[in-house]
Each structure stands twice: as structure tokens, then as C-alpha cells.
């Protein structure tokens, strides 16, 4: 607890350790020599203590579908006083009744407030929270590095058999990141394969697939803008746009990566629209000179501007209400929508990049590429 408060990323006021020791316990220590003199065994003495003080289950009461254990033990006035406990009688093998006080030593000790265990090990918790705006995984890593440094320098020493580990909601983030490290490349590969099956050309597929990386850049730009204090820092119709769209620093959480994953699928729409119509235009006109190739490119691209803008506009407009959500689930939905909105805004660049790359490929492929205009 003391050392975690020194971590810069940890909110010091939230560091609270379980107070393990502090509750008084009454220990009954059996005198082995005393019970040996009376011919008693430890098991016999312990059974009397258990029955008289703790109680044993004699039977079970059945009431409908409910079951209630019936426990038998001494009355409260016979077991809530130290002197009364000493007067509990233990029957020896010869029938002689021996007071429990002659067979045990009673001590008061300090023990744990509660006994907690995990995986058969006793455990105590130290709870802490991060400072606002920081990612959980980053804070945990900083705390782990700080404690490791203290152990290496000898400032922090652990007793034999004692260890510590970090647990909490950040573990879900770590597991999800490991899963996304596999899912993201697989998703990109599948998108490339689907595009290739459509165009049957690696070059055309690569040109359309470039829209994914353009959208990727747009998503990161939007995440960066959300962390800037000047972004949308004005009022419209009396409402603050920063409050309306919940502008605040966004960490690269699982929700953000899921938003990028959804963006990959829709980011290729404009490129597919453009490349498909350009294939049809070039197949119909069959241009043979540089001038004709560029004229066909401009014609095809011009005809596809409106459908491409409609595709992007409908996607962006559909996601805008998500950015204004409040209440339960908003902390998940808003980070998912941010990269999609930013990615589709920047993905409009494919209206220019795909035609230019397509025209360049056709000019270099045609034998009259160096023909003078």
C-alpha cells in the first residue's frame, strides 16, 4: 500500500490494503501431558470442544423443498464466558469427568479480520485505481515495474512463501488484445482475398485495399483529435459540441480496436465502386493512347463520385447519433464509433487515389505509354 502510493499513474487516495491482523481470537491449546495423565486423546478433547462450543449437525429438517441443518451445542450462557468454558466436562475412559480447564491453556491472540483464500493459498487484497485519462493496462504495468525495481534495490522484501500478482478488469483487456492480434491480420487477409475474387487482379485489389490503410489513418486522426482541448470547442444553437459528442481523451481499448475492425469492411466500399466502374468503362471504350486513358479515367471517376459520397455519408450519418449516446453502454459504443467516423471521412480520399493509380497502371501497361500528346 505504501509503495503503490508512490506510483505516478496511481491515484494515491484509492490505495487501500486489507487489514489482515486486528481481530482478537481465543485459542484453546491442548496440554498433551495433562490429557495423557487422564488417559485422554487429542481427538476426544477436540470432539468435546467442537460439540460444546461450535456445535455439530444432529439432523436435517425438511420443509417443502428447503433443508435446514439442526445443530446441537451448549446454551449461549455456557459458552460465552471464559470461566464457563473451563467448567465444561470431558469424560475420561474410566468414566471420570475432568474439567476442560485442567486440560487446556487459553490464550488471546490477534488474528485476521477475515480469512480469504484463492487456489488453496491465503490471500489479502490491495485495491487501487488509476488517475483519470490513463489506461488500466498502462497503470498496472507502471505499478509492476515500480515494485520490481524496489525489490531489486532491496527496499521491498517479501517473507518466504509470500508473493503478489495483479488482478482486475485489466486482465480482460490483455486477453482481448491477444485475441485481436490474431483477428485483425486474419480480417485484413480475408478482405484482400474477397477483393481479389472480385477483380481477379493483384494490382487492382491492392489499389482498392489501399483504402483500408487510408481509413486506418483517418481513424487514428479522429482518436487523436478527441484528445485535443481545442477540438469542437465552440457552441452551436446554445449547445457545447464537446459535451454533445463527449470529447475527451480516448485510450486504445478493446472497444476502439473493434471499431477499427468494423471500419475495415466498410472502408473498401468507395474503392470497390470506383474500380468496378472503371473496369467496365475501360472494357467498353478500350482506350489506346494516354489522352484516351485519362479521359476514360476522368469520365468513370466522375460518374462514381455521387454513389461514393452517398456510401460514406450514410455511414457517417448513421454513426453520428452513437457519438452522442449517454447512459448505460455509452462508454463502449462511443469508442467503437470514433474510428469508423474518422476513417470514413478520410476514406473519401480514395475518390482520387484509386483513379490516379488505375490510370497510372493502364498508361504503363499500354505500349503507347510514351506517346506524345
Short mmCIF file of C-alpha atoms in Angstrom, two decimals:
data_model
loop_
_atom_site.label_atom_id
_atom_site.label_comp_id
_atom_site.label_asym_id
_atom_site.label_seq_id
_atom_site.Cartn_x
_atom_site.Cartn_y
_atom_site.Cartn_z
CA UNK A 1 0.00 0.00 0.00
CA UNK A 2 2.78 2.42 0.93
CA UNK A 3 4.80 1.78 -2.24
CA UNK A 4 1.83 1.82 -4.61
CA UNK A 5 1.00 5.34 -3.47
CA UNK A 6 4.35 6.44 -4.90
CA UNK A 7 3.44 5.34 -8.45
CA UNK A 8 2.74 8.45 -10.53
CA UNK A 9 -0.09 6.84 -12.52
CA UNK A 10 -1.94 5.59 -9.41
CA UNK A 11 -4.46 7.74 -7.56
CA UNK A 12 -2.93 7.69 -4.08
CA UNK A 13 -6.23 8.21 -2.27
CA UNK A 14 -7.65 4.99 -3.76
CA UNK A 15 -4.91 2.67 -2.46
CA UNK A 16 -6.42 0.59 0.32
CA UNK A 17 -4.96 -2.63 1.73
CA UNK A 18 -6.87 -5.24 3.66
CA UNK A 19 -6.09 -5.01 7.35
CA UNK A 20 -5.32 -8.69 7.81
CA UNK A 21 -4.42 -8.64 11.53
CA UNK A 22 -6.51 -6.94 14.17
CA UNK A 23 -9.32 -9.21 15.32
CA UNK A 24 -8.99 -10.89 18.74
CA UNK A 25 -9.11 -14.68 18.76
CA UNK A 26 -9.47 -17.12 21.64
CA UNK A 27 -7.15 -20.11 21.21
CA UNK A 28 -7.59 -23.31 23.20
CA UNK A 29 -4.19 -25.05 23.40
CA UNK A 30 -4.43 -28.67 24.50
CA UNK A 31 -1.92 -29.69 27.17
CA UNK A 32 -0.68 -33.05 25.92
CA UNK A 33 0.85 -34.03 29.25
CA UNK A 34 -2.40 -33.28 31.10
CA UNK A 35 -4.59 -35.36 28.79
CA UNK A 36 -2.05 -38.18 28.92
CA UNK A 37 -2.36 -38.33 32.71
CA UNK A 38 -6.12 -38.81 32.36
CA UNK A 39 -5.83 -41.33 29.53
CA UNK A 40 -7.47 -38.99 27.00
CA UNK A 41 -6.63 -38.42 23.34
CA UNK A 42 -6.45 -35.20 21.42
CA UNK A 43 -9.35 -36.34 19.21
CA UNK A 44 -11.57 -36.90 22.25
CA UNK A 45 -10.84 -33.45 23.69
CA UNK A 46 -11.30 -31.75 20.33
CA UNK A 47 -14.63 -33.50 19.84
CA UNK A 48 -15.90 -32.16 23.15
CA UNK A 49 -14.75 -28.64 22.26
CA UNK A 50 -16.34 -28.87 18.84
CA UNK A 51 -19.65 -30.20 20.16
CA UNK A 52 -19.98 -27.88 23.14
CA UNK A 53 -18.79 -24.62 21.60
CA UNK A 54 -19.02 -24.93 17.84
CA UNK A 55 -21.87 -27.40 17.58
CA UNK A 56 -22.45 -30.48 15.42
CA UNK A 57 -25.20 -31.27 12.93
CA UNK A 58 -27.55 -33.76 14.54
CA UNK A 59 -30.15 -33.99 11.77
CA UNK A 60 -31.76 -32.07 8.91
CA UNK A 61 -35.22 -30.53 8.97
CA UNK A 62 -37.12 -30.80 5.70
CA UNK A 63 -39.78 -28.19 4.96
CA UNK A 64 -41.03 -28.49 1.42
CA UNK A 65 -38.04 -28.04 -0.88
CA UNK A 66 -35.96 -26.37 1.81
CA UNK A 67 -33.42 -28.11 4.04
CA UNK A 68 -32.31 -26.79 7.42
CA UNK A 69 -29.44 -28.28 9.43
CA UNK A 70 -30.24 -28.83 13.10
CA UNK A 71 -27.10 -28.12 15.15
CA UNK A 72 -26.65 -29.13 18.76
CA UNK A 73 -24.37 -27.27 21.20
CA UNK A 74 -24.32 -25.83 24.68
CA UNK A 75 -26.55 -22.93 25.58
CA UNK A 76 -25.11 -19.47 24.99
CA UNK A 77 -24.57 -18.76 28.69
CA UNK A 78 -22.40 -21.90 28.91
CA UNK A 79 -20.07 -20.93 26.07
CA UNK A 80 -19.82 -17.12 26.01
CA UNK A 81 -17.80 -16.84 29.22
CA UNK A 82 -14.21 -17.97 29.72
CA UNK A 83 -14.82 -19.44 33.16
CA UNK A 84 -17.86 -21.35 31.92
CA UNK A 85 -15.78 -22.83 29.09
CA UNK A 86 -13.23 -24.04 31.64
CA UNK A 87 -16.01 -25.86 33.54
CA UNK A 88 -17.06 -27.95 30.52
CA UNK A 89 -16.60 -31.59 31.48
CA UNK A 90 -14.65 -34.13 29.45
CA UNK A 91 -15.38 -37.80 30.18
CA UNK A 92 -12.32 -39.99 30.51
CA UNK A 93 -12.06 -43.66 29.55
CA UNK A 94 -12.67 -44.67 33.17
CA UNK A 95 -15.84 -42.56 33.41
CA UNK A 96 -14.21 -39.75 35.39
CA UNK A 97 -15.32 -36.22 34.40
CA UNK A 98 -12.42 -33.82 34.03
CA UNK A 99 -12.95 -30.03 33.70
CA UNK A 100 -11.76 -28.68 30.37
CA UNK A 101 -9.78 -26.01 32.19
CA UNK A 102 -7.44 -28.71 33.54
CA UNK A 103 -6.65 -29.96 30.04
CA UNK A 104 -6.11 -26.79 28.04
CA UNK A 105 -4.38 -23.41 28.16
CA UNK A 106 -6.43 -20.45 26.91
CA UNK A 107 -4.73 -17.52 25.15
CA UNK A 108 -5.94 -14.35 23.48
CA UNK A 109 -4.21 -13.71 20.13
CA UNK A 110 -4.58 -11.24 17.28
CA UNK A 111 -5.69 -12.81 14.03
CA UNK A 112 -7.13 -11.92 10.63
CA UNK A 113 -10.34 -9.95 10.33
CA UNK A 114 -11.48 -12.45 7.69
CA UNK A 115 -9.80 -15.49 6.21
CA UNK A 116 -9.63 -15.35 2.39
CA UNK A 117 -8.08 -17.88 0.07
CA UNK A 118 -7.61 -18.49 -3.64
CA UNK A 119 -6.19 -21.66 -5.17
CA UNK A 120 -5.62 -23.03 -1.63
CA UNK A 121 -3.40 -20.03 -0.72
CA UNK A 122 -4.23 -17.38 1.84
CA UNK A 123 -4.69 -14.04 0.13
CA UNK A 124 -5.01 -10.37 1.03
CA UNK A 125 -6.09 -7.62 -1.35
CA UNK A 126 -4.59 -4.21 -2.04
CA UNK A 127 -7.08 -2.16 -4.06
CA UNK A 128 -6.01 0.82 -6.17
CA UNK A 129 -7.33 2.84 -9.09
CA UNK A 130 -5.80 4.82 -11.90
CA UNK A 131 -5.72 8.56 -12.43
CA UNK A 132 -8.32 9.95 -14.87
CA UNK A 133 -7.46 9.61 -18.55
CA UNK A 134 -5.00 6.75 -18.15
CA UNK A 135 -5.38 3.21 -19.47
CA UNK A 136 -5.74 0.40 -16.97
CA UNK A 137 -3.06 -1.77 -18.58
CA UNK A 138 -0.53 1.08 -18.60
CA UNK A 139 -1.15 1.82 -14.91
CA UNK A 140 -0.75 -1.83 -13.93
CA UNK A 141 2.48 -2.12 -15.92
CA UNK A 142 3.82 1.03 -14.26
CA UNK A 143 2.94 -0.33 -10.81
CA UNK A 144 4.55 -3.69 -11.62
CA UNK A 145 7.76 -2.01 -12.81
CA UNK A 146 7.88 0.16 -9.68
CA UNK A 147 7.52 -2.80 -7.31
CA UNK A 148 10.04 -4.86 -9.28
CA UNK A 149 12.54 -2.00 -9.05
CA UNK A 150 12.02 -1.75 -5.30
CA UNK A 151 12.58 -5.49 -4.89
CA UNK A 152 15.78 -5.37 -6.96
CA UNK A 153 17.08 -2.46 -4.91
CA UNK A 154 16.23 -4.20 -1.64
CA UNK A 155 13.73 -1.58 -0.47
CA UNK A 156 10.84 -4.05 -0.73
CA UNK A 157 11.37 -7.53 0.66
CA UNK A 158 8.84 -10.35 0.86
CA UNK A 159 8.74 -13.04 3.51
CA UNK A 160 9.38 -16.63 2.36
CA UNK A 161 6.27 -18.08 0.77
CA UNK A 162 4.75 -14.67 0.10
CA UNK A 163 4.16 -13.40 -3.44
CA UNK A 164 1.97 -10.85 -5.19
CA UNK A 165 0.20 -10.63 -8.53
CA UNK A 166 -2.04 -8.09 -10.25
CA UNK A 167 -5.66 -8.92 -10.97
CA UNK A 168 -8.71 -7.00 -12.08
CA UNK A 169 -10.59 -5.75 -15.11
CA UNK A 170 -7.35 -5.05 -16.97
CA UNK A 171 -6.94 -8.80 -17.47
CA UNK A 172 -9.87 -8.78 -19.87
CA UNK A 173 -8.12 -6.05 -21.83
CA UNK A 174 -4.93 -8.12 -22.04
CA UNK A 175 -6.80 -11.24 -23.16
CA UNK A 176 -8.76 -9.24 -25.76
CA UNK A 177 -5.58 -7.67 -27.14
CA UNK A 178 -4.06 -11.11 -27.62
CA UNK A 179 -7.20 -12.21 -29.47
CA UNK A 180 -7.28 -9.08 -31.63
CA UNK A 181 -3.61 -9.59 -32.51
CA UNK A 182 -4.79 -12.66 -34.40
CA UNK A 183 -8.22 -11.46 -35.55
CA UNK A 184 -7.04 -8.20 -37.16
CA UNK A 185 -4.49 -9.76 -39.57
CA UNK A 186 -6.95 -12.52 -40.44
CA UNK A 187 -9.66 -9.94 -41.17
CA UNK A 188 -7.32 -7.95 -43.43
CA UNK A 189 -6.30 -11.12 -45.26
CA UNK A 190 -9.91 -12.15 -45.81
CA UNK A 191 -10.80 -8.68 -47.14
CA UNK A 192 -7.90 -8.91 -49.59
CA UNK A 193 -9.00 -12.38 -50.72
CA UNK A 194 -12.61 -11.26 -51.26
CA UNK A 195 -11.44 -8.26 -53.31
CA UNK A 196 -9.16 -10.47 -55.36
CA UNK A 197 -12.04 -12.83 -56.14
CA UNK A 198 -13.95 -9.80 -57.43
CA UNK A 199 -11.27 -8.18 -59.61
CA UNK A 200 -9.01 -11.17 -60.39
CA UNK A 201 -6.04 -8.81 -60.35
CA UNK A 202 -3.50 -8.31 -57.60
CA UNK A 203 -2.77 -4.73 -58.73
CA UNK A 204 -6.44 -3.70 -58.79
CA UNK A 205 -7.03 -5.40 -55.46
CA UNK A 206 -4.02 -3.61 -53.96
CA UNK A 207 -5.33 -0.25 -55.18
CA UNK A 208 -8.73 -0.84 -53.60
CA UNK A 209 -7.16 -2.36 -50.49
CA UNK A 210 -5.14 0.84 -50.04
CA UNK A 211 -8.39 2.41 -48.89
CA UNK A 212 -8.18 0.29 -45.74
CA UNK A 213 -4.88 1.89 -44.76
CA UNK A 214 -6.21 5.35 -45.62
CA UNK A 215 -9.20 4.71 -43.38
CA UNK A 216 -6.87 3.35 -40.70
CA UNK A 217 -5.03 6.68 -40.72
CA UNK A 218 -8.33 8.55 -40.52
CA UNK A 219 -9.40 6.52 -37.51
CA UNK A 220 -6.20 7.34 -35.64
CA UNK A 221 -6.53 11.01 -36.57
CA UNK A 222 -10.03 11.09 -35.06
CA UNK A 223 -8.81 9.36 -31.88
CA UNK A 224 -6.04 11.98 -31.66
CA UNK A 225 -8.49 14.84 -32.20
CA UNK A 226 -10.65 13.60 -29.34
CA UNK A 227 -7.68 14.16 -27.04
CA UNK A 228 -7.13 17.78 -28.12
CA UNK A 229 -8.66 20.54 -25.92
CA UNK A 230 -9.44 22.78 -28.92
CA UNK A 231 -11.33 20.20 -30.99
CA UNK A 232 -15.00 21.31 -31.44
CA UNK A 233 -14.52 23.79 -28.61
CA UNK A 234 -17.47 26.02 -29.50
CA UNK A 235 -21.25 26.20 -29.10
CA UNK A 236 -23.90 25.54 -31.73
CA UNK A 237 -27.51 26.57 -31.07
CA UNK A 238 -26.60 27.05 -27.42
CA UNK A 239 -25.13 23.56 -27.00
CA UNK A 240 -21.48 22.76 -26.41
CA UNK A 241 -20.29 20.39 -29.10
CA UNK A 242 -17.61 18.97 -26.81
CA UNK A 243 -20.29 17.94 -24.34
CA UNK A 244 -22.67 16.79 -27.07
CA UNK A 245 -20.12 14.44 -28.68
CA UNK A 246 -18.38 13.55 -25.39
CA UNK A 247 -14.99 14.88 -26.48
CA UNK A 248 -12.35 13.52 -24.12
CA UNK A 249 -9.06 11.57 -24.44
CA UNK A 250 -9.72 8.06 -25.71
CA UNK A 251 -7.35 5.20 -24.94
CA UNK A 252 -6.75 2.37 -27.41
CA UNK A 253 -9.09 0.00 -25.63
CA UNK A 254 -10.72 -3.14 -26.97
CA UNK A 255 -13.77 -1.12 -27.98
CA UNK A 256 -11.61 1.15 -30.17
CA UNK A 257 -9.97 -1.84 -31.88
CA UNK A 258 -13.39 -3.36 -32.53
CA UNK A 259 -14.33 -0.06 -34.16
CA UNK A 260 -11.27 -0.32 -36.40
CA UNK A 261 -12.25 -3.89 -37.25
CA UNK A 262 -15.71 -2.73 -38.34
CA UNK A 263 -14.10 0.10 -40.30
CA UNK A 264 -12.02 -2.30 -42.41
CA UNK A 265 -15.11 -3.77 -44.01
CA UNK A 266 -16.78 -0.50 -44.98
CA UNK A 267 -13.57 1.32 -45.89
CA UNK A 268 -13.29 -0.56 -49.20
CA UNK A 269 -16.77 0.43 -50.41
CA UNK A 270 -15.69 3.58 -52.23
CA UNK A 271 -12.70 1.86 -53.78
CA UNK A 272 -14.83 -1.06 -54.99
CA UNK A 273 -17.37 1.30 -56.52
CA UNK A 274 -14.65 3.25 -58.30
CA UNK A 275 -12.58 0.32 -59.52
CA UNK A 276 -15.59 -1.70 -60.72
CA UNK A 277 -16.94 1.11 -62.87
CA UNK A 278 -13.50 1.90 -64.23
CA UNK A 279 -13.10 -1.73 -65.30
CA UNK A 280 -16.42 -1.51 -67.12
CA UNK A 281 -15.53 1.83 -68.75
CA UNK A 282 -12.12 0.65 -69.95
CA UNK A 283 -13.60 -2.61 -71.24
CA UNK A 284 -16.22 -0.66 -73.23
CA UNK A 285 -14.03 2.13 -74.64
CA UNK A 286 -10.72 0.30 -74.92
CA UNK A 287 -8.51 3.45 -74.90
CA UNK A 288 -5.18 3.15 -76.67
CA UNK A 289 -3.44 6.48 -76.03
CA UNK A 290 -2.51 8.40 -72.94
CA UNK A 291 -5.10 11.06 -73.72
CA UNK A 292 -7.86 8.47 -74.14
CA UNK A 293 -6.82 6.63 -70.97
CA UNK A 294 -7.01 9.80 -68.89
CA UNK A 295 -10.28 10.85 -70.48
CA UNK A 296 -11.80 7.46 -69.66
CA UNK A 297 -10.47 7.67 -66.13
CA UNK A 298 -11.99 11.11 -65.54
CA UNK A 299 -15.31 10.02 -67.05
CA UNK A 300 -15.56 6.87 -64.91
CA UNK A 301 -14.44 8.62 -61.76
CA UNK A 302 -16.89 11.50 -62.27
CA UNK A 303 -19.81 9.12 -62.64
CA UNK A 304 -18.93 7.34 -59.40
CA UNK A 305 -18.43 10.41 -57.21
CA UNK A 306 -22.08 10.67 -56.17
CA UNK A 307 -22.53 6.96 -55.24
CA UNK A 308 -19.24 7.01 -53.31
CA UNK A 309 -20.25 10.17 -51.43
CA UNK A 310 -23.64 8.64 -50.63
CA UNK A 311 -22.00 5.48 -49.29
CA UNK A 312 -19.72 7.44 -46.98
CA UNK A 313 -22.37 9.97 -45.99
CA UNK A 314 -24.94 7.35 -44.98
CA UNK A 315 -22.34 5.52 -42.89
CA UNK A 316 -21.20 8.70 -41.14
CA UNK A 317 -24.75 9.96 -40.54
CA UNK A 318 -25.77 6.59 -39.12
CA UNK A 319 -22.89 6.72 -36.63
CA UNK A 320 -23.33 10.34 -35.55
CA UNK A 321 -26.14 9.56 -33.04
CA UNK A 322 -23.89 6.93 -31.48
CA UNK A 323 -21.33 9.63 -30.64
CA UNK A 324 -24.00 11.47 -28.62
CA UNK A 325 -25.14 8.48 -26.57
CA UNK A 326 -25.48 8.76 -22.80
CA UNK A 327 -26.23 6.23 -20.11
CA UNK A 328 -25.51 2.55 -19.95
CA UNK A 329 -23.33 1.20 -22.76
CA UNK A 330 -22.19 4.62 -23.96
CA UNK A 331 -18.64 4.01 -22.69
CA UNK A 332 -18.42 1.07 -25.12
CA UNK A 333 -20.38 2.32 -28.15
CA UNK A 334 -18.73 5.75 -28.41
CA UNK A 335 -15.12 4.44 -28.64
CA UNK A 336 -16.32 1.92 -31.24
CA UNK A 337 -17.86 4.65 -33.41
CA UNK A 338 -14.98 7.15 -33.23
CA UNK A 339 -12.54 5.32 -35.58
CA UNK A 340 -15.35 4.47 -38.00
CA UNK A 341 -16.42 8.11 -38.35
CA UNK A 342 -12.87 9.39 -38.71
CA UNK A 343 -11.93 6.58 -41.08
CA UNK A 344 -14.86 7.17 -43.43
CA UNK A 345 -14.16 10.91 -43.55
CA UNK A 346 -10.56 10.32 -44.63
CA UNK A 347 -11.52 7.34 -46.82
CA UNK A 348 -13.08 9.83 -49.26
CA UNK A 349 -9.53 10.32 -50.50
CA UNK A 350 -9.99 7.06 -52.38
CA UNK A 351 -12.14 9.07 -54.82
CA UNK A 352 -8.83 10.49 -56.03
CA UNK A 353 -6.24 7.84 -55.22
CA UNK A 354 -7.94 4.89 -56.93
CA UNK A 355 -8.49 6.68 -60.30
CA UNK A 356 -4.95 8.06 -60.31
CA UNK A 357 -3.40 4.68 -59.56
CA UNK A 358 -5.70 2.98 -62.07
CA UNK A 359 -4.75 5.46 -64.79
CA UNK A 360 -1.05 5.08 -63.99
CA UNK A 361 -1.29 1.32 -64.30
CA UNK A 362 -3.08 1.49 -67.65
CA UNK A 363 -0.63 4.02 -69.05
CA UNK A 364 2.38 1.92 -68.09
CA UNK A 365 0.75 -1.24 -69.37
CA UNK A 366 -0.10 0.22 -72.81
CA UNK A 367 2.66 0.16 -75.47
CA UNK A 368 1.96 3.78 -76.42
CA UNK A 369 2.74 4.96 -72.91
CA UNK A 370 5.48 7.34 -74.18
CA UNK A 371 3.35 8.70 -76.97
CA UNK A 372 3.43 12.47 -77.10
CA UNK A 373 0.11 14.20 -76.58
#
